[in-house]
Tab-separated table of C-alpha atoms in Angstrom:
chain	number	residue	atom	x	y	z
A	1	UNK	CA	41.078	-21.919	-16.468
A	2	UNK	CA	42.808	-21.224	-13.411
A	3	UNK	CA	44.059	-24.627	-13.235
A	4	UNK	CA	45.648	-24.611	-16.142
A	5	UNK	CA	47.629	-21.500	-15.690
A	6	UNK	CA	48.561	-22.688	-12.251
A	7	UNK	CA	50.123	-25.588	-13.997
A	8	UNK	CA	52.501	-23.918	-16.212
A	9	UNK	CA	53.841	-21.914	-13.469
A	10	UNK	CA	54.040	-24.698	-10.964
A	11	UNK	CA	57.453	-25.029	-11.307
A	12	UNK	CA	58.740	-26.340	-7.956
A	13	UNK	CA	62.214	-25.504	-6.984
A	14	UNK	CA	64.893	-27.252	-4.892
A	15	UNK	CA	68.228	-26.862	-2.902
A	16	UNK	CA	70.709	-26.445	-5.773
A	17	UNK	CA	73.643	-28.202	-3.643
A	18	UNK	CA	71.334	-31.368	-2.890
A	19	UNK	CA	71.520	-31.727	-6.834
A	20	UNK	CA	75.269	-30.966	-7.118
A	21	UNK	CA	75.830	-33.644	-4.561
A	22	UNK	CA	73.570	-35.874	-5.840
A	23	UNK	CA	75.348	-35.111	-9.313
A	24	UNK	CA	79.161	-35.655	-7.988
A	25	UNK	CA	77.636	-39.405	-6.197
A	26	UNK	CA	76.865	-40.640	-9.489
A	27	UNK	CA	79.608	-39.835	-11.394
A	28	UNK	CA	81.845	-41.278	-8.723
A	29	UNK	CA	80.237	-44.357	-8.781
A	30	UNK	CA	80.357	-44.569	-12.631
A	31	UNK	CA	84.166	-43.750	-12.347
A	32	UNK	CA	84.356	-46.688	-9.729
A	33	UNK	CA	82.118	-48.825	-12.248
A	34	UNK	CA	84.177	-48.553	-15.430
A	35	UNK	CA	87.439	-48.532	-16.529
A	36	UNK	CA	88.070	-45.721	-17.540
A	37	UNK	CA	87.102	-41.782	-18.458
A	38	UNK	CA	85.957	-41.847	-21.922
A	39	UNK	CA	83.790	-45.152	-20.495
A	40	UNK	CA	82.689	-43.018	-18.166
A	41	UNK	CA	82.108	-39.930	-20.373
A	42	UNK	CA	80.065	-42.062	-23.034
A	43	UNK	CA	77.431	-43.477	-20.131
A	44	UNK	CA	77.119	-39.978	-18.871
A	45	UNK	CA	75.529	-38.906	-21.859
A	46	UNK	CA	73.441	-41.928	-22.507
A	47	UNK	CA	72.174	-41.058	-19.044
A	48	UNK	CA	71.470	-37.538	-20.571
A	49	UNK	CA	70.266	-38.004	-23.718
A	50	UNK	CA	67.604	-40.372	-21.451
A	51	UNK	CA	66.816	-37.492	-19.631
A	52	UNK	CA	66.392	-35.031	-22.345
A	53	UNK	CA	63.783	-37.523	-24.247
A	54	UNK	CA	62.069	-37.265	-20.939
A	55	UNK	CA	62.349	-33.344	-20.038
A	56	UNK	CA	61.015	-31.903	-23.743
A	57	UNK	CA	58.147	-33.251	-22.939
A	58	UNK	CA	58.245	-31.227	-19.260
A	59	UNK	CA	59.569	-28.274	-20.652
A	60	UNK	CA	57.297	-27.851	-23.784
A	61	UNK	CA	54.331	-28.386	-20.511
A	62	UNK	CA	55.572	-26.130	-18.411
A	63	UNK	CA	57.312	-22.790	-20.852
A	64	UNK	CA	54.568	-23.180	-23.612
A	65	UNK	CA	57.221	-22.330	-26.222
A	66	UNK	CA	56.485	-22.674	-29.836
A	67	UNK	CA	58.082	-24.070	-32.680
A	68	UNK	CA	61.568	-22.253	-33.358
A	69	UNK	CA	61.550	-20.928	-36.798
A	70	UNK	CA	64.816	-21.352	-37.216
A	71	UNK	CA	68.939	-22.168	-35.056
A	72	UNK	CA	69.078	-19.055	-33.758
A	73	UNK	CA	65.830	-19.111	-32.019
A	74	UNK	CA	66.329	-22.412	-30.904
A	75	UNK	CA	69.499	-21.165	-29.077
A	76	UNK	CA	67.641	-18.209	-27.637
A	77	UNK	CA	64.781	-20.606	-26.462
A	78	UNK	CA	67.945	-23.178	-24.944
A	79	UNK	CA	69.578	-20.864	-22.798
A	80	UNK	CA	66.979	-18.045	-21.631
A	81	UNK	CA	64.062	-20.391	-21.437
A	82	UNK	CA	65.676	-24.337	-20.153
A	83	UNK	CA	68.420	-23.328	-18.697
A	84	UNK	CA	66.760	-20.733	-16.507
A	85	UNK	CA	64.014	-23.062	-16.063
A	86	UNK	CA	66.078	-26.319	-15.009
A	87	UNK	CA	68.930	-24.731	-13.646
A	88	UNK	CA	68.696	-21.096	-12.359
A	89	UNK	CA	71.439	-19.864	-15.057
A	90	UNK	CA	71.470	-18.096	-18.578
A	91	UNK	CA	74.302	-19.020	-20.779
A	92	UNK	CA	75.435	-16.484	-23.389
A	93	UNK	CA	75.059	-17.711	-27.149
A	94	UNK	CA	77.866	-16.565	-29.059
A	95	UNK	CA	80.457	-18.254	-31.768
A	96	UNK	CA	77.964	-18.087	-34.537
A	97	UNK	CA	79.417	-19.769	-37.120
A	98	UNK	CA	79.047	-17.981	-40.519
A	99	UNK	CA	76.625	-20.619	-42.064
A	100	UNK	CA	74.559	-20.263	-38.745
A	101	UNK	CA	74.338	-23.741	-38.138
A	102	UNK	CA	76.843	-23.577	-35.036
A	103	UNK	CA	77.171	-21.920	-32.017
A	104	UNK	CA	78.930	-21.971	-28.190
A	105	UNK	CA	76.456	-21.536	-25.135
A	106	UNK	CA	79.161	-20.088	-22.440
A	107	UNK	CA	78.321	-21.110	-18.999
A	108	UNK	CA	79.044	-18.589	-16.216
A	109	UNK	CA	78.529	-20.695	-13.429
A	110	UNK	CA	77.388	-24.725	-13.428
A	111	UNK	CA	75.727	-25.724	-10.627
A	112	UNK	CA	77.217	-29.470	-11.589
A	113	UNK	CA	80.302	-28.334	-10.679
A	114	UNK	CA	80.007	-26.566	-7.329
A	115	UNK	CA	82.458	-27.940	-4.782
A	116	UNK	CA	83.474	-30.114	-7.608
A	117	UNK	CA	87.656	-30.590	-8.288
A	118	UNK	CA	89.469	-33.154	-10.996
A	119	UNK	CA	91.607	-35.768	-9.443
A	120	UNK	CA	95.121	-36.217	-11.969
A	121	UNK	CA	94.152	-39.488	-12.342
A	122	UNK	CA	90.873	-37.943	-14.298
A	123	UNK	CA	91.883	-35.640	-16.666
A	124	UNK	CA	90.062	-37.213	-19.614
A	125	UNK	CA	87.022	-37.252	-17.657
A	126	UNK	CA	84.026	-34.999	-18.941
A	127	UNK	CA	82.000	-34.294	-15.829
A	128	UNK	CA	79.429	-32.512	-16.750
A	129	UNK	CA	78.478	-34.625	-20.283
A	130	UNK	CA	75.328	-35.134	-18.726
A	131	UNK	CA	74.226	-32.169	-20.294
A	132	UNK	CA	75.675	-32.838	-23.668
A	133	UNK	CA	73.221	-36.201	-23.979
A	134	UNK	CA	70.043	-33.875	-22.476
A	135	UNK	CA	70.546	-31.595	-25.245
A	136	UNK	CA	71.162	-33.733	-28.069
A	137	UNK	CA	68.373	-36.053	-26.441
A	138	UNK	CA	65.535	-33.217	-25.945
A	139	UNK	CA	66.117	-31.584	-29.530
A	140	UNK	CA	65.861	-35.187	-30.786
A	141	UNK	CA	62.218	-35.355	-29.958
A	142	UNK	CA	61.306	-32.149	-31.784
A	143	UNK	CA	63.152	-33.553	-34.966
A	144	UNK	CA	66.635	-31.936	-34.781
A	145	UNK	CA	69.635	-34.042	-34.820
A	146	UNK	CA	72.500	-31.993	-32.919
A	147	UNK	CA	76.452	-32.588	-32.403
A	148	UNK	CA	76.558	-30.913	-28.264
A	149	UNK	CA	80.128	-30.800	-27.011
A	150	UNK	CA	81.922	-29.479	-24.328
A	151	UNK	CA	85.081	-27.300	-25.516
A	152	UNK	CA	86.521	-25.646	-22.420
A	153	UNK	CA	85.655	-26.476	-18.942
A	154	UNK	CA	86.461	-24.014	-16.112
A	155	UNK	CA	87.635	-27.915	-14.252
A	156	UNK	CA	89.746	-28.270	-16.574
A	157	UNK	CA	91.541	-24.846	-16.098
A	158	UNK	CA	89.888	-23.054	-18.517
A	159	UNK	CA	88.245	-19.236	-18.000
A	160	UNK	CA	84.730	-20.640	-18.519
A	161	UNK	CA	82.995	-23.385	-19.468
A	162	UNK	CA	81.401	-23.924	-23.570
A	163	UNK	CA	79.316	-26.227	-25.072
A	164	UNK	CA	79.521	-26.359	-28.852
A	165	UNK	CA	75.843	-27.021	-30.652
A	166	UNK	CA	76.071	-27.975	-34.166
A	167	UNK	CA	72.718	-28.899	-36.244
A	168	UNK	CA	72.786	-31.697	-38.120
A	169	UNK	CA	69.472	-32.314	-39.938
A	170	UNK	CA	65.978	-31.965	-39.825
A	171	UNK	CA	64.640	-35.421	-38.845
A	172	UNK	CA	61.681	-36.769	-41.112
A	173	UNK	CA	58.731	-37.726	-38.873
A	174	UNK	CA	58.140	-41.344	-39.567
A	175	UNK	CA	55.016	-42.405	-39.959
A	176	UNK	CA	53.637	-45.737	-38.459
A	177	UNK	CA	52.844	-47.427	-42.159
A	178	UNK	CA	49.063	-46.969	-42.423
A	179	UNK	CA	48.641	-44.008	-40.540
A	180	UNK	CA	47.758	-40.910	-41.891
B	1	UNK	CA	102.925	-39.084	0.261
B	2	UNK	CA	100.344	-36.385	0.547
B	3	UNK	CA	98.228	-36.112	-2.723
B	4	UNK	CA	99.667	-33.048	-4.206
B	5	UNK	CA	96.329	-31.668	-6.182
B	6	UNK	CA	95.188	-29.042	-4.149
B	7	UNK	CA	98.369	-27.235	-4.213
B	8	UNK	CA	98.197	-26.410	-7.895
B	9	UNK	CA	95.745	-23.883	-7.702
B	10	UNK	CA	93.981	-24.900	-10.812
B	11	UNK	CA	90.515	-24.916	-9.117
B	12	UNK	CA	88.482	-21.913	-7.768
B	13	UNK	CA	86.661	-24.089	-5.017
B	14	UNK	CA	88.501	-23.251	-2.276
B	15	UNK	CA	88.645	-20.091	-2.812
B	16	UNK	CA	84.862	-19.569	-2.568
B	17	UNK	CA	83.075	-19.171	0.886
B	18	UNK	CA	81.150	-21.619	2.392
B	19	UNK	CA	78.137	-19.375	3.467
B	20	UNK	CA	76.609	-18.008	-0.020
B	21	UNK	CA	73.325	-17.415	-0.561
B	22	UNK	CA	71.047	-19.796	-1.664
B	23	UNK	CA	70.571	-20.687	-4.931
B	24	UNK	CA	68.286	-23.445	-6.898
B	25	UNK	CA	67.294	-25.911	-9.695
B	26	UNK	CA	63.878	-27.325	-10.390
B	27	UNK	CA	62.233	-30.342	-8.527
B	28	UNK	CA	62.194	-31.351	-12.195
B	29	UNK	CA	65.574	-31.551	-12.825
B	30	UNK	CA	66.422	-33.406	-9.553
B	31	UNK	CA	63.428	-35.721	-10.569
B	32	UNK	CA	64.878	-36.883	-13.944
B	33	UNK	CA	68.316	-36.896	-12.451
B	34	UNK	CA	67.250	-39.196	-10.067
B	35	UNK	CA	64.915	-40.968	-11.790
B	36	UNK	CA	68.179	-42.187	-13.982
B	37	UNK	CA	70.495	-43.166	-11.447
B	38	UNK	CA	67.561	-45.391	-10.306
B	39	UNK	CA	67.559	-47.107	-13.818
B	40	UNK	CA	71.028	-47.165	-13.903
B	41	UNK	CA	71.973	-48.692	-10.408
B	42	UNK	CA	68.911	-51.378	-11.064
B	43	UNK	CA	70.760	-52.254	-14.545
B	44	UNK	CA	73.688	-53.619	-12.351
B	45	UNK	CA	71.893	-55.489	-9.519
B	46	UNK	CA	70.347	-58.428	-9.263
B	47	UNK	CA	67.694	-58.060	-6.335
B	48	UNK	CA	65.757	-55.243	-4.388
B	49	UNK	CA	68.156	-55.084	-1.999
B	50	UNK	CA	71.173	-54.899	-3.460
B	51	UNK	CA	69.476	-51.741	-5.214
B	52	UNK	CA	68.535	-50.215	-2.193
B	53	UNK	CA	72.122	-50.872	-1.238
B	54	UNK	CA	73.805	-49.187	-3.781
B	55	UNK	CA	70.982	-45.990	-3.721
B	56	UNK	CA	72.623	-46.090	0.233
B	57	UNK	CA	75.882	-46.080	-1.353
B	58	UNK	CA	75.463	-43.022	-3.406
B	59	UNK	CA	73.562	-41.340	-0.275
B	60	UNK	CA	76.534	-41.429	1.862
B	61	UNK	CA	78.290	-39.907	-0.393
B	62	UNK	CA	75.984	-36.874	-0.703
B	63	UNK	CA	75.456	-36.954	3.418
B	64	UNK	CA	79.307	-36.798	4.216
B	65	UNK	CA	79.848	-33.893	2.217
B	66	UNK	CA	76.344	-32.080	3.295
B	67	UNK	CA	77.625	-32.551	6.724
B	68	UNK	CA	80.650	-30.707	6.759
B	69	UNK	CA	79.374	-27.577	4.606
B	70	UNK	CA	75.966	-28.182	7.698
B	71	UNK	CA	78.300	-27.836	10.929
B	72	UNK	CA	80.197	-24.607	9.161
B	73	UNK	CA	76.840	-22.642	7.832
B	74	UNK	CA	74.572	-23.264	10.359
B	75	UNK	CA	76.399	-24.427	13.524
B	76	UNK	CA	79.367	-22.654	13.350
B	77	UNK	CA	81.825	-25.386	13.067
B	78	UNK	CA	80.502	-26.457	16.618
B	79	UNK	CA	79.495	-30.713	16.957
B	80	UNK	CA	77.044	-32.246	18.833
B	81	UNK	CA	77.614	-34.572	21.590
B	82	UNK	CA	74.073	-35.833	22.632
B	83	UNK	CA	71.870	-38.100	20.930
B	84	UNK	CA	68.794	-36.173	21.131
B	85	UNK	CA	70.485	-33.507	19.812
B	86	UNK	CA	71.865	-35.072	16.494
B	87	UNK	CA	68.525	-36.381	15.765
B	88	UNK	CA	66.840	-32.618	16.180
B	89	UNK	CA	69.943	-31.445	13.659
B	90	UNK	CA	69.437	-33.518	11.104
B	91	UNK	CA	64.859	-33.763	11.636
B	92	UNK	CA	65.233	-29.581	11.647
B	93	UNK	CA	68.319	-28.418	9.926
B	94	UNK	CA	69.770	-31.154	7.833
B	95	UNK	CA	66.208	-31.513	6.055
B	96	UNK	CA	65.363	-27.662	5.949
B	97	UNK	CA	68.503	-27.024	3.907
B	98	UNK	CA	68.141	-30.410	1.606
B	99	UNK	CA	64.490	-30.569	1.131
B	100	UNK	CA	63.027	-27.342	2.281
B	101	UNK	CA	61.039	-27.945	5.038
B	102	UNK	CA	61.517	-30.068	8.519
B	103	UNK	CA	61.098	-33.845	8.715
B	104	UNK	CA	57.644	-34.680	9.701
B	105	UNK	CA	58.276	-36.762	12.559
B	106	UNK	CA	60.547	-38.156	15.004
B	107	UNK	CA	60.350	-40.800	17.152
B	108	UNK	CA	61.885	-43.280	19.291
B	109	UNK	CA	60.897	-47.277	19.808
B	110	UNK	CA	58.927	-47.935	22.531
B	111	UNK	CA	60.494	-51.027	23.067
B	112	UNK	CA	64.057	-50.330	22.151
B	113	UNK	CA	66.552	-47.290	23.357
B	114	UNK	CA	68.766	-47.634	20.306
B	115	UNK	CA	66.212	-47.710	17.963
B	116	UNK	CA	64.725	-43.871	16.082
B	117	UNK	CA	62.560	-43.148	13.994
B	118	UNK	CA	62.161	-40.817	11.078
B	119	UNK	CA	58.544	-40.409	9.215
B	120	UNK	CA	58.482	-38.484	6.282
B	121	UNK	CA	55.041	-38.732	4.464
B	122	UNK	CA	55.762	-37.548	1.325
B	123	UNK	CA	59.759	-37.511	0.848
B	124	UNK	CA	60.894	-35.217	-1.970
B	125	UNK	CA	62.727	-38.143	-4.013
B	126	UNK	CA	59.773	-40.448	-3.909
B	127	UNK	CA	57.449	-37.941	-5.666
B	128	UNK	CA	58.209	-39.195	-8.869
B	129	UNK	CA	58.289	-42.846	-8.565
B	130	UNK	CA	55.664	-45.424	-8.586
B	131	UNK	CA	57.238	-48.306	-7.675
B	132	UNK	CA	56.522	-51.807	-9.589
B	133	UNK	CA	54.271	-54.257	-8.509
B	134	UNK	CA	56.225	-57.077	-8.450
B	135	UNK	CA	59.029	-54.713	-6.296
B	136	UNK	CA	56.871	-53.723	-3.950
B	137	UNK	CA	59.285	-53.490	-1.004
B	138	UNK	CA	61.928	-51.070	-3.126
B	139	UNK	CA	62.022	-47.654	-1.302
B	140	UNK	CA	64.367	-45.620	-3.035
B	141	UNK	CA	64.519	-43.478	-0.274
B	142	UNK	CA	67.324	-45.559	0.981
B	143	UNK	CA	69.529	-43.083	-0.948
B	144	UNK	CA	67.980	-40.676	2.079
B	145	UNK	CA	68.845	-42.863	4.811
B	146	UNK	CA	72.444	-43.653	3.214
B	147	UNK	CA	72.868	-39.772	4.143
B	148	UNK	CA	71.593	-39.717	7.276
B	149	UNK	CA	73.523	-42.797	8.216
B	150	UNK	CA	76.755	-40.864	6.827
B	151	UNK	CA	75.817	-37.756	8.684
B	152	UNK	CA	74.970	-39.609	12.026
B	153	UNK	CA	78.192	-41.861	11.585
B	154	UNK	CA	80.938	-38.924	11.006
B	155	UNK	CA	79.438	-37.114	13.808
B	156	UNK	CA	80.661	-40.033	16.119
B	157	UNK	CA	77.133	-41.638	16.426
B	158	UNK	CA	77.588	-45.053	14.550
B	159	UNK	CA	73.997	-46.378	13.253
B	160	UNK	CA	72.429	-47.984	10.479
B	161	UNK	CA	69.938	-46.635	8.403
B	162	UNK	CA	67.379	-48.015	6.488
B	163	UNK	CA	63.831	-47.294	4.528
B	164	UNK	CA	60.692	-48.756	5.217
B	165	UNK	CA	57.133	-48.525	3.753
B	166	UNK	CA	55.161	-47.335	6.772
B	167	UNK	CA	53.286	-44.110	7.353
B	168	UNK	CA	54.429	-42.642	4.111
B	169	UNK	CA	58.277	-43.612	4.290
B	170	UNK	CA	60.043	-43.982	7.806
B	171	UNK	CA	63.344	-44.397	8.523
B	172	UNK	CA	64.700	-46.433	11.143
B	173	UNK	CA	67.712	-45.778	13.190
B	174	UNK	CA	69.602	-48.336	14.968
B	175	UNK	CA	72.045	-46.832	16.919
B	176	UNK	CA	75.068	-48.679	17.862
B	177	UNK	CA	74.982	-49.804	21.526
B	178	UNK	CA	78.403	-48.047	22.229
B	179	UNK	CA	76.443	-44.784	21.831
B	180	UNK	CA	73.683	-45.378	23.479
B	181	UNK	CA	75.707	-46.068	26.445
B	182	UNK	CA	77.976	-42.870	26.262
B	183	UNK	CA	74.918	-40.933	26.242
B	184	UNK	CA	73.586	-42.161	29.034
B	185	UNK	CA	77.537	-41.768	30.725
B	186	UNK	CA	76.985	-38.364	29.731
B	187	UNK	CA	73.877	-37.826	31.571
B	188	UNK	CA	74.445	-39.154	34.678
B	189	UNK	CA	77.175	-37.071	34.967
């Protein structure tokens, strides 16, 4: 009993500028690997969606969140439950978009971005589209198909940084044929 | 013809102090993160050690920048000069401030003045890994001793770094012999 409650709440933190760094030495070497931004940009979120298949399974573990009934929870569940969790911040959810099936998480801070500055020579370059790919990749597994982009960045000289979420579909679980 | 970026003003960085209080992601996070670059430097190599080689790569990059933001937080902008020293920075407060706790041991060769070790049992970016069979020798801590190489080299003490399977994970430190024998100029004197 105890054991399992320990579990949930084991959830072991570490230097947030160790991460940062770590962040900003991968997406140099990417931008030394390929040609050029949106090359760059396109691996960045394979690399996250990679990671998201990987962390729902972490997060569901560790938050013991139900199923979201419906967008709007989902969003609540995104930014006050994995962001907190993964990253010490709380985006605000705002933008709803009349049908409901939209909506902008604005990002105070980013810890991706500490110490982080845009060379000219970059100014296609998405840094942080990491997160894009761990969203669309972590919703994936719990059968939602999102479109997660990134409409102002403060790197780019804008006031704060949004990430546009728009649902898709419901996925159909598919069924090994045979199985039950 | 200086680069002429940092005069535009469009970033906040330097406008931010240096010495802010601590703040933090999960282990989980850093895990996955990791665990991807891993995947993604192997997917571009041919052999173990051209792996650990580019894992080094990326470390430097992460030391070199720890190190400067290090010597203004916690030593006041102030360098060291001796060897011993250096080594006790980066075992006590290079580690403290990346990994949360000291490294667990230190050590020099017995046989060998230029050579140091560093023993870590359990190091924070091997908890996740279980490395293949058939890879037995890949220590991805090498992205570890990339930093510390970085950190020991811009602080004027050339060395090469590298990981190693023994007692947990040890790095070993091999001086160049130009230091060596400054520090022992230095004591003398």
């Amino acid at each position: 009993m105890s054991r399992q409650s320990n579990r949930t709440t084991d959830n072991k933190k570490m230097n947030s500028e160790l991460f940062t760094l770590t962040y900003g030495a991968l997406v140099t070497q990417l931008c030394k690997d390929y040609e050029n931004d949106e090359e760059v940009n396109k691996q960045l979120d394979k690399m996250g969606y990679n990671i998201g298949v990987r962390l729902i399974e972490d997060f569901l573990a560790r938050s013991s969140v139900g199923r979201c009934h419906d967008f709007r929870e989902t969003a609540d569940v995104i930014a006050k439950v994995a962001f907190k969790m993964y990253l010490g911040i709380t985006p605000s959810v705002t933008n709803w978009s009349p049908a409901g099936d939209e909506f902008s998480l604005i990002l105070e801070s980013n810890p991706l971005v500490d110490f982080v500055e845009l060379p000219d020579n970059h100014n296609t370059l998405i840094y942080s589209n990491l997160l894009c790919g761990v969203l669309r990749g972590a919703l994936e597994m719990v059968q939602m198909a999102v479109d997660v982009r990134f409409v102002q960045d403060t790197l780019r000289g804008d006031n704060v940084t949004e990430i546009r979420m728009k649902f898709i579909k419901r996925i159909e679980e598919n069924l090994p044929a045979g199985d039950e | 013809m200086m680069d002429i970026r940092f005069t535009k003003g469009k970033s906040l960085v330097l406008e931010r102090s240096l010495s802010r209080p601590r703040t933090e992601v999960s282990l989980s996070a850093f895990a996955l993160l990791f665990s991807e670059m891993v995947q993604y430097c192997q997917s571009r190599v041919y052999s173990v050690s051209e792996l650990q080689a580019r894992l080094a790569d990326m470390g430097r990059t992460v030391g070199a920048s720890m190190l400067d933001l290090l010597v203004l937080r916690e030593k006041n902008g102030k360098r060291e000069t001796k060897v011993l020293n250096i080594l006790l920075f980066i075992k006590v407060s290079v580690w403290k401030s990346l990994f949360g706790k000291e490294a667990d041991k230190l050590e020099q060769a017995n046989d060998d003045d230029k050579t140091y070790y560093i023993i870590e049992k359990e190091p924070l970016v091997n908890t996740f890994i279980s490395v293949p069979k058939e890879n037995s020798t890949l220590n991805c801590a090498a992205f570890t001793a990339g930093m510390v190489e970085a950190i020991l080299t811009h602080s004027g003490f050339p060395a090469k770094v590298t990981a190693h399977w023994h007692k947990g994970t040890t790095l070993m430190i091999k001086f160049d012999e130009a230091v060596i024998a400054r520090d022992k100029q230095l004591d003398g004197r």
